[in-house]
Coordinates of C-alpha atoms and ligand atoms in Angstrom, one line a residue:
X4 CA 220.0 -24.2 7.5
X5 CA 218.6 -22.8 4.3
X6 CA 215.0 -23.2 3.2
X7 CA 214.4 -22.4 -0.5
X8 CA 210.7 -22.2 -1.3
X9 CA 208.6 -21.5 -4.3
X10 CA 204.9 -20.7 -4.1
X11 CA 202.4 -21.6 -6.8
X12 CA 198.9 -20.5 -5.6
X13 CA 198.2 -22.6 -2.5
X14 CA 201.1 -25.0 -3.1
X15 CA 204.6 -24.6 -1.8
X16 CA 207.6 -26.7 -2.8
X17 CA 211.4 -26.4 -2.4
X18 CA 214.5 -27.7 -0.6
X19 CA 215.7 -27.8 2.9
X20 CA 219.5 -27.7 3.2
X21 CA 221.9 -28.0 6.1
X22 CA 225.6 -28.8 6.1
X23 CA 225.8 -32.2 4.4
X24 CA 222.0 -32.8 4.2
X25 CA 219.4 -31.6 1.8
X26 CA 215.9 -32.9 1.1
X27 CA 212.8 -31.8 -0.8
X28 CA 209.9 -30.3 1.0
X29 CA 206.4 -29.6 -0.2
X30 CA 203.1 -28.5 1.3
X31 CA 200.6 -25.7 1.3
X32 CA 200.2 -22.0 2.0
X33 CA 197.0 -20.4 3.1
X34 CA 197.3 -16.7 3.8
X35 CA 200.5 -16.4 5.7
X36 CA 200.4 -19.9 7.1
X37 CA 202.7 -22.5 5.6
X38 CA 202.7 -26.3 6.2
X39 CA 205.6 -28.3 4.8
X40 CA 206.3 -32.0 4.7
X41 CA 209.6 -33.8 4.3
X42 CA 210.2 -37.1 2.6
X43 CA 210.7 -39.1 5.8
X44 CA 207.6 -38.2 7.8
X45 CA 204.5 -37.9 5.6
X46 CA 202.2 -38.2 8.6
X47 CA 203.3 -35.1 10.5
X48 CA 204.6 -31.7 9.2
X49 CA 208.3 -31.1 9.0
X50 CA 207.4 -27.4 9.5
X51 CA 204.3 -25.5 10.3
X52 CA 204.9 -21.7 10.4
X53 CA 203.5 -18.2 9.9
X54 CA 205.2 -15.7 7.6
X55 CA 205.1 -12.3 9.4
X56 CA 207.1 -9.2 8.3
X57 CA 209.4 -11.4 6.2
X58 CA 210.2 -13.8 9.0
X59 CA 209.0 -17.3 9.3
X60 CA 208.1 -18.5 12.8
X61 CA 206.9 -22.0 13.7
X62 CA 203.5 -22.7 15.1
X63 CA 201.6 -25.9 16.0
X64 CA 203.5 -29.0 17.0
X65 CA 206.4 -28.8 14.5
X66 CA 210.0 -28.2 15.5
X67 CA 210.9 -24.7 16.8
X68 CA 211.9 -22.6 13.9
X69 CA 212.8 -19.0 13.3
X70 CA 213.8 -18.0 9.8
X71 CA 214.9 -14.7 8.3
X72 CA 215.1 -13.8 4.7
X73 CA 218.3 -15.1 3.1
X74 CA 220.4 -12.7 0.9
X75 CA 222.5 -13.5 -2.1
X76 CA 225.6 -14.0 0.1
X77 CA 223.9 -16.6 2.3
X78 CA 224.9 -20.1 1.4
X79 CA 226.0 -23.1 3.3
X80 CA 229.6 -24.0 3.6
X81 CA 230.4 -26.7 1.1
X82 CA 231.7 -29.9 2.7
X83 CA 235.0 -31.0 1.2
X84 CA 235.2 -34.7 0.3
X85 CA 237.7 -36.4 2.5
X86 CA 239.0 -39.5 0.8
X87 CA 238.4 -42.5 3.0
X88 CA 241.4 -44.7 4.0
X89 CA 242.5 -47.8 2.0
X90 CA 240.7 -50.9 3.1
X91 CA 242.6 -52.7 5.8
X92 CA 241.1 -55.0 8.5
X93 CA 240.8 -53.5 12.0
X94 CA 241.6 -56.0 14.8
X95 CA 238.3 -57.3 16.2
X96 CA 237.5 -56.4 19.8
X97 CA 236.7 -59.1 22.2
X98 CA 233.1 -57.8 22.9
X99 CA 229.6 -59.0 22.2
X100 CA 230.4 -62.7 22.2
X101 CA 226.6 -62.9 22.7
X102 CA 224.1 -60.3 21.3
X103 CA 224.3 -57.0 23.2
X104 CA 221.5 -56.4 25.7
X105 CA 220.4 -53.0 27.0
X106 CA 218.1 -50.0 26.4
X107 CA 218.1 -47.3 23.8
X108 CA 216.4 -43.9 24.1
X109 CA 215.2 -43.4 20.5
X110 CA 212.0 -45.5 20.1
X111 CA 210.2 -43.8 23.0
X112 CA 212.0 -40.5 23.7
X113 CA 213.5 -39.5 20.3
X114 CA 214.6 -35.9 20.6
X115 CA 213.3 -35.6 24.2
X116 CA 216.1 -37.6 25.8
X117 CA 218.2 -35.8 28.4
X118 CA 220.5 -36.5 31.4
X119 CA 217.7 -36.9 33.9
X120 CA 215.9 -39.4 31.7
X121 CA 219.1 -41.5 31.3
X122 CA 219.8 -41.4 35.0
X123 CA 216.3 -42.5 36.0
X124 CA 216.4 -45.1 33.3
X125 CA 219.6 -46.5 34.7
X126 CA 218.0 -46.6 38.2
X127 CA 215.0 -48.4 36.7
X128 CA 217.2 -50.9 34.9
X129 CA 218.5 -52.0 38.3
X130 CA 215.2 -51.7 40.4
X131 CA 213.1 -53.5 37.8
X132 CA 215.5 -56.5 37.6
X133 CA 216.4 -55.8 34.0
X134 CA 220.1 -55.5 34.7
X135 CA 220.2 -58.8 36.5
X136 CA 218.4 -60.4 33.6
X137 CA 221.3 -59.3 31.4
X138 CA 220.4 -55.8 30.1
X139 CA 223.6 -53.8 30.6
X140 CA 223.9 -51.0 28.1
X141 CA 222.1 -47.7 28.5
X142 CA 222.4 -46.1 25.1
X143 CA 221.8 -42.5 24.3
X144 CA 220.7 -42.1 20.7
X145 CA 220.6 -39.0 18.6
X146 CA 220.2 -35.4 19.8
X147 CA 222.8 -35.2 22.6
X148 CA 225.3 -33.4 20.4
X149 CA 226.3 -29.8 21.0
X150 CA 228.9 -27.6 19.2
X151 CA 232.6 -28.1 18.7
X152 CA 234.9 -26.0 20.8
X153 CA 237.8 -24.0 19.3
X154 CA 240.0 -27.2 19.2
X155 CA 237.2 -29.1 17.4
X156 CA 236.2 -31.2 20.4
X157 CA 232.6 -32.1 20.2
X158 CA 230.7 -31.1 23.3
X159 CA 227.3 -32.3 24.5
X160 CA 224.4 -29.9 24.4
X161 CA 222.4 -28.3 27.2
X162 CA 220.4 -31.6 27.7
X163 CA 223.6 -33.4 28.8
X164 CA 225.6 -30.9 31.0
X165 CA 228.3 -33.4 31.9
X166 CA 228.7 -36.6 29.9
X167 CA 231.6 -37.9 32.0
X168 CA 229.6 -37.5 35.2
X169 CA 226.7 -39.3 33.6
X170 CA 229.0 -42.1 32.5
X171 CA 230.3 -42.4 36.1
X172 CA 226.7 -42.5 37.4
X173 CA 225.7 -45.2 34.9
X174 CA 228.9 -47.2 35.7
X175 CA 228.2 -47.0 39.5
X176 CA 225.0 -48.9 38.9
X177 CA 226.9 -51.8 37.2
X178 CA 225.8 -50.7 33.8
X179 CA 227.5 -49.4 30.7
X180 CA 226.9 -46.2 28.7
X181 CA 226.4 -46.0 24.9
X182 CA 226.3 -43.0 22.6
X183 CA 225.5 -42.1 19.0
X184 CA 227.2 -40.4 16.1
X185 CA 227.4 -40.3 12.3
X186 CA 230.2 -40.6 9.7
X187 CA 228.5 -37.6 8.0
X188 CA 228.6 -33.9 9.0
X189 CA 225.1 -34.2 10.4
X190 CA 223.2 -37.0 12.3
X191 CA 219.8 -38.1 11.1
X192 CA 218.2 -35.5 13.4
X193 CA 220.5 -32.8 12.1
X194 CA 223.0 -32.6 14.9
X195 CA 226.8 -32.5 14.4
X196 CA 228.3 -35.8 13.2
X197 CA 231.9 -37.0 13.3
X198 CA 232.8 -36.2 9.7
X199 CA 236.5 -35.1 9.6
X200 CA 236.7 -35.6 13.4
X201 CA 236.6 -39.3 13.7
X202 CA 239.8 -39.9 15.7
X203 CA 239.1 -36.9 17.9
X204 CA 235.5 -38.0 18.6
X205 CA 236.6 -41.5 19.4
X206 CA 239.1 -40.1 21.9
X207 CA 236.4 -37.9 23.4
X208 CA 234.0 -40.8 23.8
X209 CA 236.7 -42.9 25.4
X210 CA 237.6 -40.1 27.8
X211 CA 234.0 -39.8 28.9
X212 CA 233.9 -43.5 29.6
X213 CA 231.6 -44.5 26.7
X214 CA 231.2 -48.3 26.2
X215 CA 229.1 -48.5 23.0
X216 CA 228.9 -46.4 19.8
X217 CA 226.0 -46.5 17.3
X218 CA 227.3 -45.0 14.1
X219 CA 224.5 -43.9 11.8
X220 CA 225.1 -43.3 8.1
X221 CA 222.6 -40.4 7.7
X222 CA 224.1 -37.4 5.9
X223 CA 227.2 -39.4 4.9
X224 CA 225.0 -40.5 1.9
X225 CA 225.3 -36.9 0.6
X226 CA 229.1 -37.1 0.5
X227 CA 230.1 -40.7 0.0
X228 CA 229.1 -43.4 -2.4
X229 CA 228.2 -47.0 -1.6
X230 CA 231.7 -48.2 -2.3
X231 CA 232.9 -45.9 0.5
X232 CA 230.8 -47.6 3.2
X233 CA 233.5 -50.1 4.3
X234 CA 236.4 -47.6 4.5
X235 CA 234.3 -45.0 6.1
X236 CA 233.1 -47.4 8.9
X237 CA 236.7 -48.7 9.0
X238 CA 237.9 -45.2 9.9
X239 CA 235.8 -45.1 13.0
X240 CA 236.5 -48.8 13.8
X241 CA 240.2 -48.1 13.7
X242 CA 239.8 -44.8 15.7
X243 CA 237.9 -46.7 18.5
X244 CA 240.5 -49.5 18.5
X245 CA 243.3 -46.8 18.8
X246 CA 241.7 -45.5 22.0
X247 CA 242.4 -48.8 23.8
X248 CA 239.0 -48.7 25.5
X249 CA 236.6 -51.6 24.8
X250 CA 233.7 -50.0 22.9
X251 CA 231.0 -51.9 21.1
X252 CA 230.8 -50.7 17.5
X253 CA 227.2 -50.7 16.2
X254 CA 227.0 -50.0 12.4
X255 CA 223.7 -48.3 11.4
X256 CA 223.5 -48.1 7.7
X257 CA 220.2 -50.0 7.2
X258 CA 221.9 -53.0 5.5
X259 CA 223.5 -51.1 2.6
X260 CA 226.4 -52.4 0.6
X261 CA 226.3 -56.0 2.0
X262 CA 227.5 -54.8 5.4
X263 CA 227.4 -58.4 6.6
X264 CA 230.3 -59.3 4.4
X265 CA 232.7 -56.6 5.7
X266 CA 231.2 -55.6 9.1
X267 CA 233.6 -57.8 11.1
X268 CA 236.6 -56.4 9.1
X269 CA 235.8 -52.9 10.4
X270 CA 235.5 -54.3 14.0
X271 CA 231.8 -54.0 13.8
X272 CA 229.9 -55.9 16.6
X273 CA 226.5 -55.5 15.1
X274 CA 225.0 -54.0 11.9
X275 CA 221.5 -53.0 11.1
X276 CA 219.8 -55.1 8.4
X277 CA 216.7 -52.8 8.1
X278 CA 215.2 -49.4 8.2
X279 CA 213.7 -48.1 11.4
X280 CA 211.3 -50.3 13.3
X281 CA 207.9 -48.9 14.3
X282 CA 205.7 -50.1 17.2
X283 CA 203.4 -52.1 14.9
X284 CA 203.1 -55.7 13.8
X285 CA 203.8 -55.2 10.1
X286 CA 206.9 -53.2 10.8
X287 CA 208.2 -55.7 13.4
X288 CA 207.6 -58.7 11.1
X289 CA 208.9 -56.8 8.0
X290 CA 212.2 -56.1 9.9
X291 CA 212.6 -59.7 11.0
X292 CA 212.1 -60.9 7.4
X293 CA 214.9 -58.7 6.2
X294 CA 217.1 -60.3 8.9
X295 CA 216.8 -63.7 7.2
X296 CA 219.0 -63.5 4.0
X297 CA 222.2 -62.7 6.1
X298 CA 221.6 -65.3 8.8
X299 CA 224.8 -67.2 8.1
X300 CA 226.9 -64.1 8.8
X301 CA 225.9 -63.8 12.4
X302 CA 228.0 -65.3 15.1
X303 CA 229.9 -64.5 18.4
X304 CA 231.3 -61.0 18.2
X305 CA 229.2 -59.8 15.2
X306 CA 225.4 -59.8 14.8
X307 CA 222.7 -58.9 12.4
X308 CA 220.5 -56.2 13.9
X309 CA 216.8 -55.9 13.0
X310 CA 216.6 -52.7 15.2
X311 CA 215.5 -52.1 18.7
X312 CA 212.6 -53.6 20.7
X313 CA 209.2 -51.9 20.8
X314 CA 207.9 -54.3 23.6
X315 CA 205.9 -52.2 26.1
X316 CA 205.4 -49.2 23.9
X317 CA 201.7 -50.0 23.6
X318 CA 200.8 -50.5 20.0
X319 CA 201.0 -54.3 19.7
X320 CA 199.0 -56.9 21.5
X321 CA 200.6 -59.1 24.3
X322 CA 200.8 -62.0 21.9
X323 CA 202.5 -59.8 19.3
X324 CA 205.1 -58.6 21.8
X325 CA 205.8 -62.2 22.9
X326 CA 206.3 -63.0 19.2
X327 CA 208.6 -59.9 18.9
X328 CA 210.7 -61.2 21.8
X329 CA 210.7 -64.8 20.5
X330 CA 211.8 -63.8 17.0
X331 CA 214.6 -61.6 18.3
X332 CA 215.7 -64.5 20.5
X333 CA 215.6 -67.0 17.7
X334 CA 217.5 -64.8 15.3
X335 CA 220.2 -63.9 17.9
X336 CA 219.3 -60.2 17.5
X337 CA 220.6 -57.6 19.9
X338 CA 218.0 -57.1 22.7
X339 CA 217.8 -53.3 23.2
X340 CA 214.6 -52.4 25.0
X341 CA 213.0 -49.2 23.7
X342 CA 210.3 -48.7 26.3
X343 CA 209.9 -46.7 29.6
X344 CA 211.7 -49.0 32.1
X345 CA 210.4 -46.8 35.0
X346 CA 206.9 -47.8 34.3
X347 CA 206.4 -51.3 33.1
X348 CA 203.3 -53.5 33.4
X349 CA 203.8 -57.0 34.7
X350 CA 203.2 -58.4 31.2
X351 CA 205.9 -56.2 29.8
X352 CA 208.3 -57.3 32.5
X353 CA 207.4 -61.0 32.0
X354 CA 208.2 -60.6 28.3
X355 CA 211.5 -58.6 28.5
X356 CA 212.7 -60.6 31.5
X357 CA 211.7 -64.1 30.5
X358 CA 215.1 -65.7 31.4
X359 CA 214.4 -68.9 29.4
X360 CA 213.8 -66.8 26.3
X361 CA 216.8 -64.6 27.0
X362 CA 218.9 -67.8 27.3
X363 CA 217.9 -68.8 23.8
X364 CA 219.0 -65.3 22.5
X365 CA 222.3 -65.4 24.6
X366 CA 223.2 -69.0 23.7
X367 CA 227.0 -69.1 23.3
X368 CA 226.8 -71.0 19.9
X369 CA 225.4 -67.8 18.4
X370 CA 223.4 -69.4 15.6
X371 CA 220.8 -67.2 13.9
X372 CA 217.7 -69.2 13.0
X373 CA 215.9 -69.0 9.6
X374 CA 212.3 -69.9 9.0
X375 CA 210.5 -72.6 7.1
X376 CA 207.1 -71.5 6.1
X377 CA 204.0 -73.8 6.2
X378 CA 201.0 -71.7 5.1
X379 CA 200.4 -69.0 7.7
X380 CA 202.7 -70.8 10.2
X381 CA 206.4 -70.2 10.2
X382 CA 208.8 -72.6 12.0
X383 CA 212.1 -71.3 13.3
X384 CA 214.7 -73.7 14.7
X385 CA 217.8 -72.5 16.6
X386 CA 220.5 -75.0 17.6
X387 CA 221.9 -74.4 21.1
X388 CA 225.3 -75.1 22.6
X389 CA 224.3 -78.1 24.7
X390 CA 222.7 -79.9 21.7
X391 CA 219.2 -78.7 22.5
X392 CA 217.2 -76.8 20.0
X393 CA 214.8 -73.9 20.4
X394 CA 211.9 -74.0 18.1
X395 CA 209.4 -71.3 17.5
X396 CA 206.1 -71.5 15.6
X397 CA 204.7 -68.1 14.6
X398 CA 201.1 -67.7 13.5
X399 CA 201.2 -65.0 10.9
X400 CA 197.6 -65.5 10.0
X401 CA 194.5 -63.6 11.1
X402 CA 192.8 -66.5 12.8
X403 CA 194.0 -69.1 15.3
X404 CA 195.7 -72.2 13.9
X405 CA 196.9 -75.6 15.1
X406 CA 200.7 -75.6 15.4
X407 CA 202.4 -79.0 15.2
X408 CA 206.1 -79.6 15.8
X409 CA 207.3 -82.9 14.3
X410 CA 210.7 -84.6 14.6
X411 CA 211.6 -83.8 11.0
X412 CA 211.4 -80.0 11.8
X413 CA 214.0 -80.3 14.5
X414 CA 217.2 -81.8 13.3
X415 CA 217.8 -83.6 16.5
X416 CA 219.8 -86.9 16.6
X417 CA 217.3 -88.9 18.6
X418 CA 213.7 -88.7 19.7
X419 CA 212.5 -85.8 21.9
X420 CA 213.2 -86.6 25.5
X421 CA 212.4 -83.3 27.1
X422 CA 210.4 -80.3 26.0
X423 CA 209.6 -77.0 27.7
X424 CA 207.2 -74.2 26.7
X425 CA 209.3 -71.1 27.3
X426 CA 206.3 -68.8 27.6
X427 CA 204.2 -71.1 29.8
X428 CA 207.3 -72.1 31.8
X429 CA 206.0 -75.7 31.7
X430 CA 207.1 -79.1 30.5
X431 CA 205.1 -80.4 27.5
X432 CA 204.8 -83.9 26.3
X433 CA 205.5 -85.1 22.7
X434 CA 203.1 -87.9 21.8
X435 CA 204.2 -90.2 19.0
X436 CA 207.1 -87.9 18.4
X437 CA 205.0 -84.8 17.8
X438 CA 203.5 -81.9 19.8
X439 CA 200.5 -79.8 18.8
X440 CA 199.0 -76.7 20.3
X441 CA 196.3 -74.2 19.3
X442 CA 198.0 -70.9 18.5
X443 CA 196.0 -67.6 18.4
X444 CA 196.6 -65.1 15.6
X445 CA 200.1 -63.5 15.8
X446 CA 201.1 -65.7 18.8
X447 CA 204.2 -67.8 19.0
X448 CA 204.8 -71.2 20.5
X449 CA 208.3 -71.3 21.7
X450 CA 209.8 -74.6 23.0
X451 CA 213.2 -75.8 24.1
X452 CA 213.7 -79.4 23.1
X453 CA 216.3 -81.9 24.1
X454 CA 217.1 -85.4 22.9
X455 CA 218.8 -86.1 26.2
X456 CA 216.8 -87.0 29.3
Ligands
GLA6 C1 218.1 -43.2 12.2 C2 218.3 -44.5 12.9 C3 217.4 -44.6 14.1 C4 217.7 -43.4 15.0 C5 217.6 -42.1 14.3 C6 218.1 -40.9 15.1 O1 216.8 -43.1 11.7 O2 218.0 -45.6 12.0 O3 217.6 -45.8 14.8 O4 219.1 -43.5 15.5 O5 218.3 -42.1 13.1 O6 218.0 -39.7 14.4

């Protein structure tokens, strides 16, 4: 990595470069103390360090860093452009006929994930009842990657001493294991990506017993252009296909280049429609709104992905987390929990393991709902396989409001014969064809309605 800095009184600015990545940094210098911020995280320093005897050593809570002065011969190897293959559809796998369900390490653990965490999370997936509720994939996100050996085989780093043994352990629990890489030379967290090693990495993942790959654009943006997105993702899709192992292919490129129009052609099973979710109401609602324009492209085998769940991570209210779960169910979004499964409150369990809500998400018809807005109230209707509909009314407003569901909202063939409140687990009655309930701010009324008795 190279850090090029220029000081102007108390201000410091420059560039951080590593193979395939570079971004501007800026901050302050006071005495020998330097604080630098990158473009992605304005709220916490990218680097906080002291310059002593010409060497820069990190202090405070920033990442560990030791820098020595660079000489004129120090530069990063340039990364040669590898022309992506011509566009050719990859045979679709038979996976993800309903939205994938599981757990992913990033939202809570980020860089701190390791083998022990994954094993205990697999244990908790079973003991908490999550597995039996349908959550099957245990997905390791970024920061597992080590260095390549002399043959170019990517190895895991010290946090994951034996990935094959870990996969065996996860499989022994009736679960499946997911992993993460990038089409660029570096992942988003700066670890080695699959650039130039796509087939080899796919074979490595298959040999370890990996069942799911999240493939994150990251530093590929420094090498390729938007027109390359499809052939670059196709390269890994074809490489996974060639292994013969069923591996869910999760495209993570934040919705760039109309991914919904070509995702299935690269054998993608899901594709992100958004930037990264945060554990706050505005982020969660913002992500679900970005999920709407591509609704018609979702269906069995390939899904729009508004990012992982934050339920149970502590920064939204119970009503807001129920809304989070309701909206992910109504939009047929992948259900990848992002919380600590070893330590869940009863409320968190009741949200993540609400089987009636999960059934809406996992319905075989695979329809993604879109909203109709009525003031602060949004109405989402999702047709289900047996002719029922799920209907959600979300109160986006700051005060409570009266939610009314009327027949014209529902698209049913006949009058409502049966209706169930999926959060209260109770039957509700439609009077004169309509149903009303008082809805607190940010809460969701979620009903399953049938025109058959
Ligand atoms: C990107 C992705 C996240 C996560 C991180 C890991 O930001 O969108 O979901 O995978 O990279 O570095």
